[in-house]
XYZ file of C-alpha atoms in Angstrom:
445
model
C 103.208 131.573 97.675
C 105.060 128.599 95.867
C 102.914 125.854 94.613
C 103.013 122.604 96.476
C 104.999 121.015 93.502
C 107.794 123.037 94.771
C 108.142 120.738 97.803
C 108.180 117.503 95.243
C 111.597 116.616 94.350
C 112.568 114.767 91.061
C 113.542 111.220 91.794
C 116.521 109.083 90.250
C 115.252 105.666 90.865
C 117.595 102.672 91.176
C 117.193 99.816 88.548
C 115.945 97.834 91.399
C 113.155 100.561 92.291
C 112.336 100.836 88.292
C 111.580 97.118 88.208
C 109.710 97.167 91.316
C 107.382 99.621 89.634
C 107.205 97.882 86.597
C 106.229 94.698 88.238
C 103.315 96.208 89.915
C 101.969 97.593 87.095
C 102.278 94.098 85.355
C 100.266 92.527 88.337
C 97.535 95.050 88.178
C 97.344 94.820 84.261
C 97.383 90.978 84.782
C 94.662 90.719 87.321
C 92.288 93.448 85.306
C 92.562 91.406 82.339
C 91.178 88.454 84.153
C 88.406 90.346 85.857
C 87.415 91.947 82.644
C 87.296 88.522 80.967
C 84.983 87.349 83.582
C 82.879 90.476 82.938
C 82.665 89.764 79.296
C 81.869 86.214 79.687
C 78.198 87.482 81.179
C 76.666 89.664 78.838
C 73.814 90.545 81.137
C 73.582 93.637 83.333
C 75.314 93.882 86.968
C 73.555 92.213 90.034
C 71.903 95.424 91.470
C 72.200 93.801 94.712
C 75.996 93.919 94.694
C 76.536 97.082 92.397
C 74.816 100.563 92.015
C 74.935 102.804 89.114
C 76.458 106.142 90.196
C 77.055 108.026 87.027
C 76.944 107.508 83.124
C 77.566 109.354 80.065
C 76.284 108.307 76.753
C 77.261 104.335 76.635
C 79.684 104.644 79.439
C 78.512 103.655 82.820
C 80.023 103.695 86.263
C 79.091 101.344 89.087
C 80.410 101.312 93.077
C 80.097 98.080 95.046
C 77.414 98.024 97.512
C 78.295 97.284 101.038
C 77.102 93.978 102.049
C 75.946 92.648 105.506
C 77.269 89.216 106.176
C 76.165 86.373 108.726
C 78.437 88.029 111.534
C 76.595 91.310 111.213
C 79.897 93.205 109.810
C 79.639 95.591 106.808
C 82.003 95.073 104.366
C 83.107 96.239 100.709
C 85.679 93.589 100.103
C 85.900 92.273 96.516
C 83.233 89.857 95.426
C 82.854 88.063 92.269
C 82.213 90.697 89.651
C 79.283 88.986 87.867
C 77.171 85.859 89.039
C 76.329 82.899 87.058
C 79.290 82.528 85.011
C 79.802 79.105 83.355
C 81.838 77.265 85.922
C 82.716 74.684 83.252
C 85.081 77.050 81.754
C 88.325 76.395 83.450
C 89.825 79.791 82.779
C 87.005 81.743 84.329
C 86.689 79.278 87.348
C 90.331 79.799 88.228
C 89.778 83.465 88.043
C 86.736 83.297 90.525
C 88.715 81.521 92.812
C 91.555 83.945 92.960
C 89.459 87.142 92.840
C 86.603 86.097 95.170
C 88.631 86.176 98.371
C 89.017 89.255 100.181
C 92.649 90.855 100.281
C 93.917 88.178 97.529
C 94.306 90.669 94.575
C 96.805 93.161 94.133
C 94.398 95.910 94.231
C 92.085 94.800 97.010
C 95.174 93.865 99.133
C 95.886 97.956 99.184
C 92.261 99.044 99.750
C 90.648 99.959 102.901
C 87.416 97.593 103.822
C 85.514 100.764 103.821
C 86.409 101.933 100.322
C 84.144 100.489 97.768
C 85.716 99.116 94.601
C 84.616 100.868 91.306
C 83.680 99.474 87.814
C 83.105 101.193 84.684
C 82.365 99.825 81.230
C 80.854 100.903 77.972
C 81.638 101.750 74.242
C 83.186 104.595 72.500
C 82.839 105.347 68.626
C 86.312 105.357 67.365
C 89.476 103.574 66.860
C 91.573 101.979 69.569
C 94.803 103.680 68.681
C 92.922 106.992 69.229
C 91.665 105.942 72.572
C 95.464 105.206 73.497
C 97.089 108.199 71.722
C 94.454 110.363 73.287
C 95.798 109.060 76.962
C 99.436 109.155 76.371
C 101.190 111.598 78.218
C 104.873 111.300 77.988
C 105.964 114.725 78.853
C 104.712 117.733 80.958
C 103.257 119.309 77.930
C 101.225 116.317 76.516
C 100.380 115.781 80.161
C 98.709 119.292 80.186
C 97.515 118.911 76.808
C 95.512 115.614 77.821
C 93.960 116.741 81.126
C 92.714 119.875 79.161
C 91.132 118.015 76.269
C 89.840 115.137 78.465
C 88.468 117.700 80.802
C 90.114 116.043 83.863
C 92.364 119.374 84.826
C 95.050 119.315 87.795
C 95.665 122.350 90.023
C 99.203 121.421 90.376
C 101.160 118.484 88.866
C 104.767 117.125 88.220
C 106.606 114.247 86.748
C 109.033 113.006 89.199
C 110.778 110.008 87.224
C 110.331 108.692 84.044
C 111.208 104.893 83.755
C 110.274 104.067 80.124
C 109.613 106.576 77.359
C 107.838 106.115 74.171
C 110.122 104.902 71.320
C 109.530 104.823 67.486
C 108.951 100.987 67.462
C 106.432 101.538 70.493
C 104.959 105.017 70.654
C 102.286 104.419 72.983
C 104.319 102.690 75.773
C 105.106 104.638 78.858
C 105.900 104.098 82.448
C 106.556 107.170 84.696
C 105.814 108.282 88.459
C 103.755 111.466 88.823
C 102.533 113.553 91.346
C 99.427 115.781 90.987
C 96.516 117.844 92.658
C 93.174 117.512 90.697
C 91.185 120.457 90.259
C 88.229 120.365 92.159
C 84.741 122.633 91.108
C 85.003 126.044 92.801
C 82.249 125.599 95.259
C 83.654 122.056 96.425
C 87.153 123.794 96.976
C 85.899 125.943 99.618
C 84.975 123.347 101.699
C 87.513 120.510 101.009
C 91.281 120.512 101.754
C 93.499 119.740 98.821
C 94.344 115.992 97.996
C 97.557 115.135 96.133
C 98.208 111.755 94.489
C 101.574 110.021 94.048
C 101.156 107.318 91.379
C 102.738 105.188 88.930
C 101.503 105.744 85.294
C 101.592 103.369 82.414
C 100.214 103.243 79.015
C 100.535 100.590 76.198
C 99.370 98.517 73.362
C 99.753 95.107 73.657
C 98.602 91.261 73.307
C 96.932 89.508 76.068
C 97.727 85.671 76.797
C 94.620 84.679 74.460
C 96.332 86.580 71.596
C 94.181 89.531 71.659
C 95.200 93.016 71.211
C 94.253 95.555 73.597
C 95.270 99.209 75.062
C 95.731 99.885 78.657
C 96.010 102.952 80.893
C 97.100 102.625 84.326
C 97.314 104.935 87.435
C 98.492 103.025 90.803
C 99.629 104.126 94.145
C 103.310 104.704 94.843
C 105.605 105.277 97.835
C 109.109 106.622 98.171
C 110.750 107.720 101.209
C 112.098 110.898 99.276
C 108.180 111.822 98.766
C 106.536 111.962 101.919
C 102.959 113.296 102.459
C 102.811 116.976 102.494
C 100.751 117.324 105.821
C 102.542 120.585 106.960
C 100.871 122.137 103.840
C 97.520 120.898 104.802
C 97.310 118.341 101.823
C 95.954 114.864 102.193
C 97.851 111.730 100.324
C 95.239 109.904 98.626
C 95.429 106.125 97.806
C 94.290 105.050 94.446
C 94.364 102.257 91.630
C 92.747 102.566 88.210
C 93.230 100.318 85.294
C 91.305 100.711 82.052
C 91.369 98.114 79.114
C 90.442 98.926 75.849
C 89.450 96.775 72.876
C 88.201 97.043 69.268
C 84.963 95.350 68.947
C 84.080 96.238 65.334
C 85.484 98.892 62.882
C 84.123 101.735 64.447
C 83.735 101.007 68.097
C 86.039 100.409 71.240
C 84.885 98.813 74.345
C 86.417 99.940 77.590
C 86.521 98.310 80.886
C 87.856 99.916 83.943
C 88.466 98.820 87.740
C 89.830 100.179 90.815
C 89.252 102.574 93.849
C 90.021 106.024 95.303
C 90.698 106.435 98.716
C 90.608 110.571 99.493
C 91.666 110.106 103.164
C 90.381 112.683 105.710
C 86.663 113.270 106.466
C 85.761 113.852 102.897
C 82.257 112.576 102.546
C 81.871 109.116 100.986
C 79.138 110.269 98.484
C 81.394 113.043 97.303
C 84.451 110.690 96.940
C 82.270 108.238 94.611
C 81.107 111.292 92.593
C 84.687 112.708 91.830
C 85.813 109.175 91.084
C 83.112 108.518 88.893
C 83.680 111.866 87.181
C 87.337 111.129 86.717
C 86.519 107.826 85.078
C 84.020 109.355 82.687
C 86.670 111.393 81.529
C 88.068 108.487 79.425
C 84.860 109.113 77.034
C 86.947 112.006 75.879
C 89.717 110.205 74.792
C 89.139 109.983 71.231
C 88.537 113.785 71.107
C 91.657 114.318 72.813
C 93.407 112.211 70.133
C 91.531 114.244 67.350
C 92.531 117.359 68.616
C 96.066 116.709 69.067
C 95.991 115.141 65.393
C 94.491 118.386 64.332
C 97.202 120.613 65.900
C 99.810 118.464 64.492
C 98.403 118.849 61.090
C 98.326 122.731 61.536
C 101.978 122.779 62.477
C 102.963 120.403 59.404
C 100.961 122.652 56.990
C 101.760 125.979 58.363
C 103.614 127.198 55.124
C 101.150 125.749 52.964
C 98.360 127.690 54.773
C 100.445 131.056 54.625
C 100.996 130.785 50.942
C 97.384 129.811 50.412
C 96.228 132.933 52.293
C 98.715 135.220 50.163
C 97.393 133.948 47.113
C 93.509 134.324 48.083
C 94.114 137.800 49.112
C 95.059 138.536 45.491
C 91.465 137.192 44.418
C 88.992 139.916 44.656
C 85.866 137.822 44.465
C 85.960 134.962 46.880
C 83.552 132.205 47.168
C 83.151 129.140 49.329
C 85.435 126.125 48.201
C 82.679 123.687 49.138
C 79.104 125.175 48.029
C 80.284 127.977 45.997
C 78.640 130.694 48.024
C 80.040 133.977 46.722
C 80.970 136.729 48.864
C 78.845 140.071 48.310
C 76.835 141.134 51.159
C 77.654 137.611 52.831
C 81.153 138.659 52.858
C 81.456 138.390 56.711
C 80.261 135.210 56.661
C 83.127 133.737 54.786
C 86.009 132.427 56.901
C 89.339 130.830 56.253
C 89.959 127.021 57.432
C 92.814 127.144 59.847
C 94.154 124.024 58.328
C 94.177 124.081 54.672
C 93.708 127.843 54.431
C 91.021 127.766 51.744
C 87.818 130.024 52.168
C 84.492 128.642 53.156
C 81.240 129.957 54.522
C 80.031 129.414 57.916
C 77.823 126.459 57.018
C 80.754 124.639 55.579
C 83.025 124.963 58.724
C 82.965 124.034 62.384
C 84.788 125.536 65.411
C 86.986 123.566 67.311
C 88.971 124.648 70.221
C 92.547 124.123 70.145
C 95.241 124.738 72.788
C 97.632 127.460 71.886
C 100.164 128.232 74.501
C 101.205 126.002 77.379
C 102.583 128.460 80.317
C 103.341 127.963 83.632
C 100.032 129.935 84.506
C 98.111 127.397 82.701
C 96.901 126.778 79.132
C 95.281 128.999 76.488
C 92.575 127.705 74.242
C 91.003 129.503 71.037
C 88.400 128.432 68.655
C 89.351 128.246 65.038
C 87.215 127.722 61.983
C 88.082 124.343 60.010
C 86.346 123.117 56.934
C 84.431 119.453 57.308
C 87.164 117.807 55.040
C 89.826 118.853 57.299
C 88.222 117.719 60.421
C 87.585 114.420 58.762
C 91.263 114.432 57.550
C 92.484 114.886 61.191
C 90.144 112.107 62.229
C 91.406 109.669 59.886
C 94.830 110.539 60.467
C 96.942 107.808 61.848
C 97.583 108.292 65.367
C 100.368 105.770 65.039
C 102.167 108.164 62.542
C 101.847 111.088 64.690
C 102.896 109.397 67.734
C 106.243 108.403 65.896
C 106.740 111.765 64.293
C 106.493 113.324 68.029
C 108.976 110.809 69.370
C 111.585 111.607 66.757
C 111.158 115.178 67.325
C 111.914 114.610 71.001
C 115.020 113.033 70.277
C 115.950 116.181 67.903
C 114.696 118.689 70.523
C 116.861 116.838 73.606
C 119.968 117.123 71.275
C 119.332 120.531 70.459
C 118.670 121.472 73.979
C 122.046 119.739 75.185
C 124.002 121.417 72.605
C 122.550 124.997 73.465
C 125.058 127.127 75.294
C 124.336 127.261 79.178
C 124.423 130.930 78.973
C 121.483 131.186 76.594
C 117.892 131.336 78.316
C 114.752 130.697 76.527
C 111.673 132.372 77.827
C 109.196 130.904 75.270
C 109.567 128.841 72.088
C 107.299 126.900 69.698
C 107.060 123.362 70.337
C 107.080 121.699 66.807
C 105.845 118.454 68.232
C 102.652 119.994 69.060
C 102.747 123.212 67.342
C 102.044 125.465 70.388
C 103.995 128.065 72.214
C 105.515 127.100 75.505
C 107.026 129.310 78.268
C 109.956 127.269 78.511
C 111.781 123.940 77.196
C 109.954 121.131 78.453
C 111.698 119.398 81.575
C 112.700 115.980 80.873
C 114.287 113.635 83.306
C 117.449 112.145 82.225
C 117.472 108.836 80.340
C 117.010 105.707 82.561
C 119.862 102.771 82.659
C 119.050 99.646 80.848
C 116.623 97.381 82.752
C 114.629 94.223 82.269
C 110.873 95.394 82.662
C 109.126 92.294 81.343
C 106.836 91.494 78.414
C 104.235 94.165 79.587
C 106.710 96.951 78.873
C 109.112 95.472 76.284
């Protein structure tokens, strides 16, 4: 049986359609930045009468908007001021309050049904902002599957249907595309819940706000197109969603993340289940840095493959091996000595850590394996500039595309090694053709 993605065609968007998508992203980002500013203006906790904490992980918490009963007796969950008691003398905040307090005025609230609660998440991650952004970027099908695996937010089926803006050497984090996917649910839940698919605009970037402060963003926002109708005949519900994540470096080792949006699963899915699944998806942001570290570690492995092979050949000539860190010798402890999968040097088990790395991406899924790495190489991968890795991968994309175009049409490739990620793929990555020149605006320039 063919997967639902087989019924999803690729799109050739017109310049006007691309512009509309870019403008929609710009509007969502601008709105979220203003609400984030309001959130940060009040350092105290959220008003428990209005917001209920539904899930947390470490220092990252997710809240849902409570339903409120007004004078007419009607129950609503329309957007309210995010925090009470903000200094109304601040004209910038006062302006924001007046525009986000009225139901239906905001870009996000205007597409949300009244009974669907707004979700807000906030917290801190240990690390660097560029690791948060690089861990989120998924500019092609392979990197998308790597991200969902490392961030523990797996999809049952997925497809990139159009690419509007690709990462460049100058802006390796900037990306804008139309994506379709079916999120993977827990096995027990899948027995009772019909599949839900999402058709969204996805955007990532690293830019400066109107106050001159740098920030990263990750946006997924609903998209509609007549060529991509709902798959009702396949028993699949089309969800509505809009989520925007803003990240900022608040000190040399900590990043603050603010997120806002909603997910409307349609159908008869229980309200509590919807909120729980949305919260879990938002909490996957906590794995951004881990995703970046894993991708950088794999990149380093691909860059130093020859050096590692030479190191192992030299060590095979040495009869008595010892740990390069603590000098523990082999002897009867020989079985406890192992080789670092990056540098190729020998270490004891106490001087290594196991890390799961994706080694193969095929049509059937991804294959992960645990490898030993010395503490020095783990630190090296953590400190490796994500910007340099992203630029190198963008450069290799251009080379791969040129190579693929020049390959004879009669030549088929069942599997190959993608040098960008150092993994085996079952086929060349499917990449939409280049988009025509267009004016996308400051958010994507």
